C-alpha positions as a printed NumPy array, in Angstrom:
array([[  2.117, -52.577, -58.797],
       [ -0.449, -50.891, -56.995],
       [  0.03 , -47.999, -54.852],
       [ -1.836, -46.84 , -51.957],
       [ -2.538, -42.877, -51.126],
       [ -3.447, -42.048, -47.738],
       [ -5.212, -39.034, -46.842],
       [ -4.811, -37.409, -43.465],
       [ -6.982, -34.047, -42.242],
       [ -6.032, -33.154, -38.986],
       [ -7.543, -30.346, -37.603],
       [ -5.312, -27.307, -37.322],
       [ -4.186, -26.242, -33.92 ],
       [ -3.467, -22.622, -33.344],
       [  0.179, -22.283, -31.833],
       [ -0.395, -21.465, -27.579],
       [ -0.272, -17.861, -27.248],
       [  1.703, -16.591, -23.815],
       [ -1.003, -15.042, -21.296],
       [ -1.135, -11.318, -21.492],
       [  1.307,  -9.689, -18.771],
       [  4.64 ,  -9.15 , -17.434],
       [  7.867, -10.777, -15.492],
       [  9.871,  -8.983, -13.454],
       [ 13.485, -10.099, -13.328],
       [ 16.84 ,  -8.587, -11.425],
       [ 19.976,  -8.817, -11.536],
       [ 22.16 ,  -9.715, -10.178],
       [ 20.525, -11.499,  -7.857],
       [ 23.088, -10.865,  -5.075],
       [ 24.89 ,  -7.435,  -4.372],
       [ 27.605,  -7.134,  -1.517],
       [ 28.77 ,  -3.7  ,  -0.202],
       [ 30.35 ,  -1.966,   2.592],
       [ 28.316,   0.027,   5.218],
       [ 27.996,   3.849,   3.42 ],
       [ 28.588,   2.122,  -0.349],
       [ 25.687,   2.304,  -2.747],
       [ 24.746,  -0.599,  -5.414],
       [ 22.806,  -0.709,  -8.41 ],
       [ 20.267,  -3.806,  -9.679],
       [ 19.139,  -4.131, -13.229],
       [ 14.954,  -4.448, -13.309],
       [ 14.168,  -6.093, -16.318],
       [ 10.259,  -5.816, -17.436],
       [  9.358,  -8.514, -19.654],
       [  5.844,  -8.374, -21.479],
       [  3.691, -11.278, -22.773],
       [  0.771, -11.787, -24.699],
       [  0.793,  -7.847, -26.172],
       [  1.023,  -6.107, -22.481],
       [  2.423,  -2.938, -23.168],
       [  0.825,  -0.742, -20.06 ],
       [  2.769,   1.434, -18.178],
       [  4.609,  -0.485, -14.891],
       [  5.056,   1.008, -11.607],
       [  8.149,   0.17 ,  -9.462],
       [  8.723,  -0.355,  -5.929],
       [ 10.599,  -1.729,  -3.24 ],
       [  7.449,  -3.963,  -1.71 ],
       [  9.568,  -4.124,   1.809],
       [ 11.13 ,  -0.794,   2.121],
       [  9.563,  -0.46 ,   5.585],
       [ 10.688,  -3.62 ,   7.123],
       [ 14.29 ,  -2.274,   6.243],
       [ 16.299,  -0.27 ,   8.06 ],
       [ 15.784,   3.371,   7.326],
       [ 19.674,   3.996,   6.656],
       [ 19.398,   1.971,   3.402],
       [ 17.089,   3.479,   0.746],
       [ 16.083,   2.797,  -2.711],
       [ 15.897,   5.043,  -5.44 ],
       [ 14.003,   3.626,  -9.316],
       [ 15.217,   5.062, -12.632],
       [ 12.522,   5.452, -14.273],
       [  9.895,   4.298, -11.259],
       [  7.921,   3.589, -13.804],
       [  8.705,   1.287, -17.158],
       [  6.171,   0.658, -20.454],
       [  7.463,  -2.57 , -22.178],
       [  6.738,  -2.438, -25.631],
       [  4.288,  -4.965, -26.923],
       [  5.935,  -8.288, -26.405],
       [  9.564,  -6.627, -25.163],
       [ 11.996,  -5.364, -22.678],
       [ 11.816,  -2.511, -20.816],
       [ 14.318,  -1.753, -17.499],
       [ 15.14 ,   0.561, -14.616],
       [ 17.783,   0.679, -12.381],
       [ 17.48 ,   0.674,  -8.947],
       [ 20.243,   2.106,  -6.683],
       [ 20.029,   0.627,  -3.126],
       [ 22.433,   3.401,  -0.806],
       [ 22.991,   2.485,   2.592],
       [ 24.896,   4.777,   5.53 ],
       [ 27.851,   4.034,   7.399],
       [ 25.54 ,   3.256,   9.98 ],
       [ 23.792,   0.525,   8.134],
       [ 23.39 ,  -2.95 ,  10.514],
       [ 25.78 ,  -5.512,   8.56 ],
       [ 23.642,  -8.578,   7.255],
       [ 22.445, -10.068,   4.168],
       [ 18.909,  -8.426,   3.527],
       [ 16.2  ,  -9.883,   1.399],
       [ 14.679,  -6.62 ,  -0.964],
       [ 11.223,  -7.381,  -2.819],
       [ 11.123,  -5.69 ,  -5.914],
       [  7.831,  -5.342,  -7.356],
       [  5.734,  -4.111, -11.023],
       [  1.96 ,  -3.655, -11.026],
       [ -0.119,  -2.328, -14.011],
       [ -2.747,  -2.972, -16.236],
       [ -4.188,  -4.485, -13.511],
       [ -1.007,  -7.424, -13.022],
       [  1.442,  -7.265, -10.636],
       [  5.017,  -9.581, -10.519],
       [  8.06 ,  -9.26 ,  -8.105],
       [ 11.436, -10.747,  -7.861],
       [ 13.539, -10.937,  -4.694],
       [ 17.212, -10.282,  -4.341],
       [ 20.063, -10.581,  -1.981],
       [ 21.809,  -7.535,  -0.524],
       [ 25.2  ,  -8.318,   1.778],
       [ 26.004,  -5.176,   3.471],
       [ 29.525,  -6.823,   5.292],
       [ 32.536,  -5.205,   6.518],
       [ 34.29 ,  -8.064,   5.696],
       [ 37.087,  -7.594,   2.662],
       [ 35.568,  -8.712,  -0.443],
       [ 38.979,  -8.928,  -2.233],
       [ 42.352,  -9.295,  -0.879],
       [ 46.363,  -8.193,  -1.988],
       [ 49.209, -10.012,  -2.085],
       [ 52.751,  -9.438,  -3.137],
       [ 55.673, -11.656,  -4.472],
       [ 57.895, -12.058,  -3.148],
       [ 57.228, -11.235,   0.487],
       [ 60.413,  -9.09 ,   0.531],
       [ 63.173,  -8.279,  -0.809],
       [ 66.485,  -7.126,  -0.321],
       [ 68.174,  -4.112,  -2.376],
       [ 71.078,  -1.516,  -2.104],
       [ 70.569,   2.132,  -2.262],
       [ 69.748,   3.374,  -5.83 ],
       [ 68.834,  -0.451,  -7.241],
       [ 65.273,  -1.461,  -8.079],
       [ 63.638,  -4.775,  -7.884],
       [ 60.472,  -5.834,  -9.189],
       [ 57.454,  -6.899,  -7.179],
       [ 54.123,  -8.99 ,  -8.397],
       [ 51.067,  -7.747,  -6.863],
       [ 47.952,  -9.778,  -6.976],
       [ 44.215,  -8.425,  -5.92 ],
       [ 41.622, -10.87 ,  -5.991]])
């Protein structure tokens, strides 16, 4: 018998490191609310390679909005740890004057010299989002007798 050893050296690769930086994520990524009804969006701060600067938040299209809805950043400003999360919330409150559409809001980090946005929806309808129903439709009782009605919201 003769056996046969084989000797590989490969060279060794160092594992891809993520570049060093930041996402910006939100959600949910659609919001719908009467005219004069506020909403909040998560801003999630995601760091990569290390970042851990401090990240200033904004609303990159505030202007081209109309100026009865307004956005309001808790904290404005968010320092991922090293490799992390970090978040805000951002409250969006709009008047009862407030145009009904769906409007497109830019969200945007920048520091340590990177900036990242994410873009969301936000409805602002006066349209029912949810509706009622009862079964049965009616009923028929005598004075001092109770019946029992379903009543569905969806």
């Amino acid at each position: 018998l003769f056996a046969l050893l084989l000797v590989v050296s490969l060279p060794l690769i160092p594992p891809a490191t993520a570049a060093w930086g930041f996402d910006v994520t939100v959600q949910p990524s659609r919001q719908t609310i009467a005219p004069g009804m506020p909403t909040a969006f998560t801003v999630l701060v995601s760091s990569t390679g290390g970042f851990s600067a401090p990240v200033k938040l904004q609303l990159d299209n505030q202007a081209s909005l109309p100026t009865s809805i307004s956005a309001s950043f808790t904290p404005s400003t968010v320092t991922p740890p090293a490799d992390g999360l970090g978040y805000a919330i951002l409250v969006i409150s709009t008047t009862t004057s407030t145009p009904t559409k769906v409007y497109s809001l830019t969200i945007s980090g920048t520091g340590g010299g990177v900036t990242d946005s994410a873009t969301v929806s936000l409805e602002v309808t006066t349209k029912s989002t949810f509706s009622v129903s009862a079964s049965p439709f009616s009923q028929v009782i005598g004075l001092g007798y109770s019946k029992q009605f379903t009543v569905t919201v969806t």
